[in-house]
Coordinates of C-alpha atoms in Angstrom, one line a residue:
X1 CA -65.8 -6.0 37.2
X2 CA -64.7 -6.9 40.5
X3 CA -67.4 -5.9 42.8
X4 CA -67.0 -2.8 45.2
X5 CA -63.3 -3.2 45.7
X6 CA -62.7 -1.2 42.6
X7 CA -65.3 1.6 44.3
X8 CA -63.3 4.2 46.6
X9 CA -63.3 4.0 50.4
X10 CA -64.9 7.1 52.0
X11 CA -62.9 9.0 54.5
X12 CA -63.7 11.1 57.5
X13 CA -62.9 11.9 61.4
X14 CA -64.6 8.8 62.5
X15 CA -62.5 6.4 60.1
X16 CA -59.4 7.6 62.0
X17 CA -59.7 4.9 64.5
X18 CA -59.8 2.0 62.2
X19 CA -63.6 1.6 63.0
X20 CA -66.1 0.5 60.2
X21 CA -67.7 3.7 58.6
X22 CA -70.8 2.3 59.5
X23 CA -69.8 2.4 63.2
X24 CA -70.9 6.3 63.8
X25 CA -71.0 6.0 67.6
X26 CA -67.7 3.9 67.8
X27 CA -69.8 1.1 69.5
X28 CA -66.6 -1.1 68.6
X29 CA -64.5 0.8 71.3
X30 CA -66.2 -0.5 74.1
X31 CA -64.0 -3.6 73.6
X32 CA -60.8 -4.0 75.5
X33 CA -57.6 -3.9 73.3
X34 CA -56.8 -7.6 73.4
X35 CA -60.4 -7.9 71.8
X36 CA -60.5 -5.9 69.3
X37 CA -57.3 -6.8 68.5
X38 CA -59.4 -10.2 67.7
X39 CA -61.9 -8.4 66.0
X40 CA -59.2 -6.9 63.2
X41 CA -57.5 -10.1 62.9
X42 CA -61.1 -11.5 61.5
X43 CA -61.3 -8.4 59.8
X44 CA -58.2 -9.1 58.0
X45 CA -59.4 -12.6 57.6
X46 CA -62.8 -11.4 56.0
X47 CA -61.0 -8.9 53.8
X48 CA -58.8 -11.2 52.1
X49 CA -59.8 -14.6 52.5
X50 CA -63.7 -14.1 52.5
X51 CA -64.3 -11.3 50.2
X52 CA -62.4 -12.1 46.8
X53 CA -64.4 -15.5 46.8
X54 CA -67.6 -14.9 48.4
X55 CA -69.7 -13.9 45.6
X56 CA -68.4 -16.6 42.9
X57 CA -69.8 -19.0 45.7
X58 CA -72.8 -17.5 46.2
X59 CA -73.6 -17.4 42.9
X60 CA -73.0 -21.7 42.6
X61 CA -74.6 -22.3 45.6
X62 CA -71.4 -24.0 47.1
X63 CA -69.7 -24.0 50.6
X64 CA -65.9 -22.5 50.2
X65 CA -64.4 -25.7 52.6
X66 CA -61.0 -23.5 52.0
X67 CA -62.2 -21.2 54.3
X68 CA -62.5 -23.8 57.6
X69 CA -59.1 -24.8 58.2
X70 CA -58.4 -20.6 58.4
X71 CA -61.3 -20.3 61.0
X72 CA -59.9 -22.6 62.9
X73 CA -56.0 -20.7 62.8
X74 CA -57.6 -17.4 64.1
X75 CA -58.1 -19.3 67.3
X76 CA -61.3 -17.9 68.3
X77 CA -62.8 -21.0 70.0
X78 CA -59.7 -22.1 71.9
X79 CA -61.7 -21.3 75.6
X80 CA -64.2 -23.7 74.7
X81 CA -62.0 -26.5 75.0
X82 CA -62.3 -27.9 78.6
X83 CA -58.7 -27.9 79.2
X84 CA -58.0 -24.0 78.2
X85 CA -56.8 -21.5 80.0
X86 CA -58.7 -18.5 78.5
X87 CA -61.8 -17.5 79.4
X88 CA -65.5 -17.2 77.6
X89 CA -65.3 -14.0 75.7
X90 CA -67.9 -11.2 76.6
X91 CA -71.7 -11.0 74.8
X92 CA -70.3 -8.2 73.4
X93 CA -67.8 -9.5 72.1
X94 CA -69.4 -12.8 70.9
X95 CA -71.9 -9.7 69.1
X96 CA -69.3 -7.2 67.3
X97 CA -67.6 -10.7 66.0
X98 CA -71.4 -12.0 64.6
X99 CA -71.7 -8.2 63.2
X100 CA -68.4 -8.8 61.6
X101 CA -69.3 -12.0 59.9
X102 CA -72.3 -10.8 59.0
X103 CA -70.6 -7.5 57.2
X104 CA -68.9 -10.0 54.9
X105 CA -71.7 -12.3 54.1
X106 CA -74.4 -13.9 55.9
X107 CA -73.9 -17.1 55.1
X108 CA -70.3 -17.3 56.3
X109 CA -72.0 -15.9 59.8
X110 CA -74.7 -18.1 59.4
X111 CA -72.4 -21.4 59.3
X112 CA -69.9 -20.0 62.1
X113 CA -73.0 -19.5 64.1
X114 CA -74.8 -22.5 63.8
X115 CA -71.2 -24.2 64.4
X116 CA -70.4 -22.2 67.6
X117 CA -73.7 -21.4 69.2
X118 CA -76.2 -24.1 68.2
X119 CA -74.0 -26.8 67.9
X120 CA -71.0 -26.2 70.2
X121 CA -73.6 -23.9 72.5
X122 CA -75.8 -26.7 72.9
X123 CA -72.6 -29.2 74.2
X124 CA -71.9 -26.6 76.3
X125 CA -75.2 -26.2 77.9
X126 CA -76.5 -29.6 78.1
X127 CA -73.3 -31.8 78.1
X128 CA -72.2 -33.8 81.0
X129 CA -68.3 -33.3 81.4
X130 CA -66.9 -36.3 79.8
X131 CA -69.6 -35.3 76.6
X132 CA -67.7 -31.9 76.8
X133 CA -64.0 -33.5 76.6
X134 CA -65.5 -35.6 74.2
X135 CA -66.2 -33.1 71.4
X136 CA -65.4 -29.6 72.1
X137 CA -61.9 -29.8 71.9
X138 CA -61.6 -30.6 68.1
X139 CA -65.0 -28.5 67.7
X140 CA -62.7 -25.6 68.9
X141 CA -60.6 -25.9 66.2
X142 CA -62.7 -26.3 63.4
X143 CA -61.4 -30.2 63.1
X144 CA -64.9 -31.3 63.5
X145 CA -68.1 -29.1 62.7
X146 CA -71.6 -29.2 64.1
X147 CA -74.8 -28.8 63.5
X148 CA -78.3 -28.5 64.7
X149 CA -81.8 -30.0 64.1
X150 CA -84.7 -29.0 65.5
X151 CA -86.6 -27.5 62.8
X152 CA -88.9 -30.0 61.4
X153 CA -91.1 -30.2 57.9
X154 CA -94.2 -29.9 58.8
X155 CA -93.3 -27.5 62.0
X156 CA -91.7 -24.2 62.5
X157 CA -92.9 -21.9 65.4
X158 CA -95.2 -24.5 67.2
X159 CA -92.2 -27.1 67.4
X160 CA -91.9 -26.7 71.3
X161 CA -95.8 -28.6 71.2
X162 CA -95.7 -30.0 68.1
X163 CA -92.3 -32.0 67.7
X164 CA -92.8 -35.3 66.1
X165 CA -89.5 -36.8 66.0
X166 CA -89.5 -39.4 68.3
X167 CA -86.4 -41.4 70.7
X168 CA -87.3 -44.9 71.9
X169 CA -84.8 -46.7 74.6
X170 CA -84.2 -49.6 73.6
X171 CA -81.2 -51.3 75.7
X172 CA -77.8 -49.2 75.8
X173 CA -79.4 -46.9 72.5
X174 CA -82.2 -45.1 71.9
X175 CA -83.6 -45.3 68.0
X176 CA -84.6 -42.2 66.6
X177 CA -87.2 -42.1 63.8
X178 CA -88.7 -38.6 62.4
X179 CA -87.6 -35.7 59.8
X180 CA -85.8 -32.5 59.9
X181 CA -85.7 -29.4 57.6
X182 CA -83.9 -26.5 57.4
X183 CA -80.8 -27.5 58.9
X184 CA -77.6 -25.9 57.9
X185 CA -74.1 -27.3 58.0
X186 CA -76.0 -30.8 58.0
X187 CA -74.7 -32.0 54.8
X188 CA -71.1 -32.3 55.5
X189 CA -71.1 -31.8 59.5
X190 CA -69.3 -33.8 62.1
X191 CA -71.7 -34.2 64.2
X192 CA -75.7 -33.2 64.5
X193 CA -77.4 -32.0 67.5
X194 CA -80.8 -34.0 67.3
X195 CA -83.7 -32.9 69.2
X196 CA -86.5 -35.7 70.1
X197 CA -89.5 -36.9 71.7
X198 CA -89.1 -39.4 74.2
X199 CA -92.0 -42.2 72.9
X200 CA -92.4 -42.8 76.7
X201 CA -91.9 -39.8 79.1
X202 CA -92.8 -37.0 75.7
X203 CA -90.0 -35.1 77.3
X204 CA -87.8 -33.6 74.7
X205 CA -84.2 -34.7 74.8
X206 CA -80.9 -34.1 73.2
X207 CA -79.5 -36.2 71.3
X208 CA -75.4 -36.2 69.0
X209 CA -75.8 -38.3 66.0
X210 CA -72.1 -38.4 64.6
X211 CA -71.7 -38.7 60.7
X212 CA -72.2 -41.8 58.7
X213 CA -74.4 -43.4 61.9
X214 CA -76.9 -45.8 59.9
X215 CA -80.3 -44.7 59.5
X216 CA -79.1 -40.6 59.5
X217 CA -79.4 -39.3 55.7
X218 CA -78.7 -35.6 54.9
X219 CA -80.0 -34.3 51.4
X220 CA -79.2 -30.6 50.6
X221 CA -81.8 -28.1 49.8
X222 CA -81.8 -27.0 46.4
X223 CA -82.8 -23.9 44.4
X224 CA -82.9 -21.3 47.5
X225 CA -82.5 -17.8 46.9
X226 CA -81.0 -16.7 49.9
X227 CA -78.1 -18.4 52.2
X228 CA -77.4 -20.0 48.9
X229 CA -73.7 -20.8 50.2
X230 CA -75.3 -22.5 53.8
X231 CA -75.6 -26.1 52.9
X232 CA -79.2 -26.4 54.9
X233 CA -80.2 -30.2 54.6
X234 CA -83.5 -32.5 55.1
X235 CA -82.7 -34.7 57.9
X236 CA -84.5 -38.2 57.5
X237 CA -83.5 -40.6 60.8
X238 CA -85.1 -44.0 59.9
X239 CA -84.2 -46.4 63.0
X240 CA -81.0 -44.4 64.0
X241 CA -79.3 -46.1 66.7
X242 CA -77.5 -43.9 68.9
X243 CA -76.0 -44.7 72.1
X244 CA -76.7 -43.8 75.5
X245 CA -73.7 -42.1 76.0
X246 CA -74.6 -39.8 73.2
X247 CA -78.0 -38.6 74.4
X248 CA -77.2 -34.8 76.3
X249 CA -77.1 -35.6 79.8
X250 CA -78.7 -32.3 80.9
X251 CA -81.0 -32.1 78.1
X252 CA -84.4 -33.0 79.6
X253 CA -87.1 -30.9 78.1
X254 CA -88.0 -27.9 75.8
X255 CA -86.8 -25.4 78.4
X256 CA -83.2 -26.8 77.8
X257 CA -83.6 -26.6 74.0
X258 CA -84.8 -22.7 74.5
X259 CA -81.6 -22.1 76.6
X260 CA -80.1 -22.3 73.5
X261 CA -82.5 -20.3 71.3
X262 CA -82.4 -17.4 73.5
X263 CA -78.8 -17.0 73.6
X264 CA -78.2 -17.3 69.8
X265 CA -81.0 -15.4 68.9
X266 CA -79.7 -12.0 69.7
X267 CA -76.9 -13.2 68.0
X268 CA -79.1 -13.3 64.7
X269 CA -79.7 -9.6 65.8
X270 CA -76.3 -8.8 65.6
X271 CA -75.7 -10.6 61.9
X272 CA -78.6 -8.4 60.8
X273 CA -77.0 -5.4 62.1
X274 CA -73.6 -6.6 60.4
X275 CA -75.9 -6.7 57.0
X276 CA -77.0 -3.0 57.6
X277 CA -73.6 -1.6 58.1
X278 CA -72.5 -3.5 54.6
X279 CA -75.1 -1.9 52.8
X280 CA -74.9 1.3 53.9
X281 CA -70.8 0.8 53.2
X282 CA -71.7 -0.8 49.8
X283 CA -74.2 2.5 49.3
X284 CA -71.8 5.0 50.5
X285 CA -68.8 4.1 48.4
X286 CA -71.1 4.1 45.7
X287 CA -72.8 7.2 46.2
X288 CA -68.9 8.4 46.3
X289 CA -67.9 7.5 42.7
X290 CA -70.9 7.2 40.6
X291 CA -71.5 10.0 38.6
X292 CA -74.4 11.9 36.9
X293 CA -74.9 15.1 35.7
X294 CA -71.4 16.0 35.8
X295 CA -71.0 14.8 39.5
X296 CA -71.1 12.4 41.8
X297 CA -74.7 11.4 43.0
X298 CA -73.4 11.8 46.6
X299 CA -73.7 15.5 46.3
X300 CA -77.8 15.0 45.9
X301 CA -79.9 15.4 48.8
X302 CA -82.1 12.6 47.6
X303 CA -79.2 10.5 47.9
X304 CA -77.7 11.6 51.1
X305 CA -81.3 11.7 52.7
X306 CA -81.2 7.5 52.0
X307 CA -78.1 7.5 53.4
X308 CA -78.6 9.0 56.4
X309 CA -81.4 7.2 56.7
X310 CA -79.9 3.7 56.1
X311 CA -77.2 4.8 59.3
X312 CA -79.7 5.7 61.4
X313 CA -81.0 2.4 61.0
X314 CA -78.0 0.6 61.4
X315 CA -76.6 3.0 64.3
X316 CA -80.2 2.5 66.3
X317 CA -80.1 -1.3 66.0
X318 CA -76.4 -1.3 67.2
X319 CA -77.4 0.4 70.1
X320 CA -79.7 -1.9 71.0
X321 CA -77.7 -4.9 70.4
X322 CA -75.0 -3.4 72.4
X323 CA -76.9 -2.9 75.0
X324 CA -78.5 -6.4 75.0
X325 CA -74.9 -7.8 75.2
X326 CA -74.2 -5.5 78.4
X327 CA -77.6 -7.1 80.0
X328 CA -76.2 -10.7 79.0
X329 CA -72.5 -10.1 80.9
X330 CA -74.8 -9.4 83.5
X331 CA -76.4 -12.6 83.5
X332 CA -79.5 -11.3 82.4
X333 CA -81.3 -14.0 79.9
X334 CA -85.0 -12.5 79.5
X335 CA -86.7 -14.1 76.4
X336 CA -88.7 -10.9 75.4
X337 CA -85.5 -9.0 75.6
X338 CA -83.9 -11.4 72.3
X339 CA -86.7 -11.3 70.9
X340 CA -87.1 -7.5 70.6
X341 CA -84.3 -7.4 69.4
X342 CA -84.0 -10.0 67.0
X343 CA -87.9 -8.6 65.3
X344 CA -86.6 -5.2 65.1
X345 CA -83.4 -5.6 64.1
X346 CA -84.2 -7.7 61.3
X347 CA -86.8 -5.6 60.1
X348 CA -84.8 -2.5 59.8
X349 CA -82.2 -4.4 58.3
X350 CA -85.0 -5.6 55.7
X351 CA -85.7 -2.3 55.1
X352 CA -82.3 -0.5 54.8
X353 CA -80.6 -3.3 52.4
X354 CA -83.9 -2.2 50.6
X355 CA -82.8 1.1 50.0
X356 CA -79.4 0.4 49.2
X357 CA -80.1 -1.5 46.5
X358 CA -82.2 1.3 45.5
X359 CA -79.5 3.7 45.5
X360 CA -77.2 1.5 43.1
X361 CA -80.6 1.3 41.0
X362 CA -79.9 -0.9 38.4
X363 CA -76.7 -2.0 39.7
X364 CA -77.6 -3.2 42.5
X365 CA -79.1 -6.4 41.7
X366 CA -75.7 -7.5 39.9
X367 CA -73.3 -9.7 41.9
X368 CA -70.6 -7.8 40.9
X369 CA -71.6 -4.8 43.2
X370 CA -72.8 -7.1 46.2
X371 CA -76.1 -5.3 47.7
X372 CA -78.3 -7.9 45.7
X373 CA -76.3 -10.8 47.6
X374 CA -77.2 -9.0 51.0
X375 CA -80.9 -7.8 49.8
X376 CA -81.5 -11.9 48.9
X377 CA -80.2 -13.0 52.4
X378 CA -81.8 -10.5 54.6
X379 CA -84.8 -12.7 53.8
X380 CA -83.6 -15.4 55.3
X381 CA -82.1 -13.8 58.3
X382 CA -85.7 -12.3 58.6
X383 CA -87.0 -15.5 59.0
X384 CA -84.6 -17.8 60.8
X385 CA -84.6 -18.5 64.5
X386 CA -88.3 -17.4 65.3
X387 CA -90.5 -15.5 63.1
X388 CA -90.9 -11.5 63.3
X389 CA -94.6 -12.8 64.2
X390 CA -93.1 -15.3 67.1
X391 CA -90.9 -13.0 68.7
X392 CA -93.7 -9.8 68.5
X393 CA -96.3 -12.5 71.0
X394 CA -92.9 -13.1 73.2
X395 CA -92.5 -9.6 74.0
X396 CA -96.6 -9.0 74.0
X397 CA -97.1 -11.7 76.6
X398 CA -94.3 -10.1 78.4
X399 CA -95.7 -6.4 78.3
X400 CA -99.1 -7.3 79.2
X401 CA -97.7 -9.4 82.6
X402 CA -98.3 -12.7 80.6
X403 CA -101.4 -12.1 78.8
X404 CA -100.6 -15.2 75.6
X405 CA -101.6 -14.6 71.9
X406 CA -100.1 -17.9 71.1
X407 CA -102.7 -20.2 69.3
X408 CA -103.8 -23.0 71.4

């Protein structure tokens, strides 16, 4: 069986616009042409490049490499290369193309986000001008990936106190000793953003450690059950010498390093809005052809009562996404504002691919049909980049005019 290709597409008014059936509201048409003239092209991209592969690889745990050298032709990074001409696309545009990624498979979002917005972000942010030259031109076109470490093994949500990775100057270099965990893209990246302890000042800093530097070992995870495509890695840096002019020149303490966070966080939001709108496509075209009792189950109101359900989940999550994107192209950056988004979001997500798979009952934990790929990763997008827990105190604090739960 070839998965939900075979199943038929649903029609109806608001498919007449090319939009996603998922997209009730049309949120999608807030872009300007040229954009979501960008948006279809990935689509396209998705459709036949992503999709006919996606779940063979999921199923062996491996990374489709195939599939970088065609990220890099769709030419979505070009205006990150100093020397471009085009200018930073909008947050919501930056969003709908997450949701997109995310609608295809998470782990394909997850390594094009940790590329872009951890890796490439952090250059960006904290990267003196020549740093910038340096790496974000061939970073733009997918010539040379990134990735990130901060997360460490024995710390998670307290690694803003707790980080024990250390950076000692010692002449032109600083050594780096200490671990890292979790870290995806790390086993065949480019480059690795490293986040460290100065032994001296305890300021955190920035740090690129380029492949094969001695003393930098990557070892992939094994036996996950979700992400199982995202090559996440333990970092060990024993004595890694890096030079000066590799340590992020505007990357001075933990406030830079959540700079970061809170601008890719939201876009976690939007990969866990991308999730609901698969499911509820993956539900919907099922509910369309299955058959029992002499007709199709979409005609029960059982069925069309977790349907509607599962796009007023998605449709209320894209809402607030949206407008979290419109807040950003304002310039507004508020911490508690990602994080609502990111805890709710995910959760509804959890609880929507839930009851898709529970709609395909016992198909839906079979590859072939997809939802059990999407039900096993919205684990991990539950999790990743701050805790529902971590991100509920951030808004709290913020609510009760700074009143912290945080353990101390």
């Amino acid at each position: 069986m070839s998965g939900t290709t075979a199943l038929p597409t649903p029609s109806g008014p608001y498919l007449d616009k090319g939009l996603m059936p998922a997209d009730f509201y049309a949120y999608e048409e807030l872009l300007s042409d040229s954009e979501r003239g960008k948006i279809e092209s990935v689509r396209e991209f998705l459709r036949t490049q992503v999709a006919p592969i996606i779940g063979d690889y999921w199923g062996r745990a491996e990374f489709p490499f195939q599939l970088v050298e065609g990220f890099g032709g769709l030419g979505l990074l070009n205006w990150a290369d100093p020397d471009s001409q085009e200018s930073r696309p909008s947050n919501l545009f930056a969003g709908l193309l997450a949701l997109e990624l995310a609608h295809a498979d998470a782990s394909v979002a997850t390594f094009f986000g940790v590329h872009t917005g951890l890796a490439m972000g952090t250059i960006l942010t904290c990267g003196s001008e020549e740093q910038k030259r340096r790496w974000l031109p061939a970073m733009s076109r997918f010539e040379k990936i990134g990735a990130f470490g901060l997360t460490e093994p024995h710390g998670g949500s307290d690694v803003a106190g707790g980080l024990a990775t250390t950076a000692r100057r010692d002449g032109d270099a600083w050594i780096i000793d200490g671990a890292k965990r979790w870290i995806g893209n790390a086993t065949f990246a480019d480059l690795v953003v490293i986040w460290a302890r100065d032994a001296e000042t305890r300021h955190v800093l920035g740090f690129v450690v380029e492949k094969d530097t001695p003393g930098f070992t990557a070892t992939k995870i094994e036996r996950k059950m979700a992400l199982r495509i995202v090559q996440n890695a333990d970092i060990v840096l024993d004595g890694c010498r890096v030079p000066e002019a590799n340590r992020l020149q505007n990357a001075n303490s933990f406030k830079d390093t959540a700079k970061i966070l809170r601008q890719t966080r939201s876009g976690v939001a939007w990969q866990a809005v991308g999730m609901m709108f698969a499911a509820y496509e993956i539900a919907l075209r099922y509910a369309m052809e299955r058959e029992q009792f002499g007709r199709p189950i979409g005609s029960f109101q059982l069925v069309q009562d977790l349907l509607v359900r599962m796009l007023g989940n998605a449709t209320a999550s894209c809402g607030m996404v949206t407008r979290l994107a419109q807040l950003q192209d304002a310039g507004v950056f508020r911490d508690e504002q990602s994080a609502l988004a990111k805890a709710y979001c995910t959760a509804q997500m959890r609880e929507t691919v839930g009851w898709a798979r529970e709609l395909l009952a016992g198909n839906g934990i079979l590859l072939d049909y997809n939802i059990g790929r999407f039900v096993a990763d919205a684990e991990a997008i539950y999790s990743y980049e701050g805790t529902r827990e971590i991100q509920t105190l951030i808004v709290g604090r913020a609510v009760t005019d700074g009143l912290s739960a945080f353990v101390r």
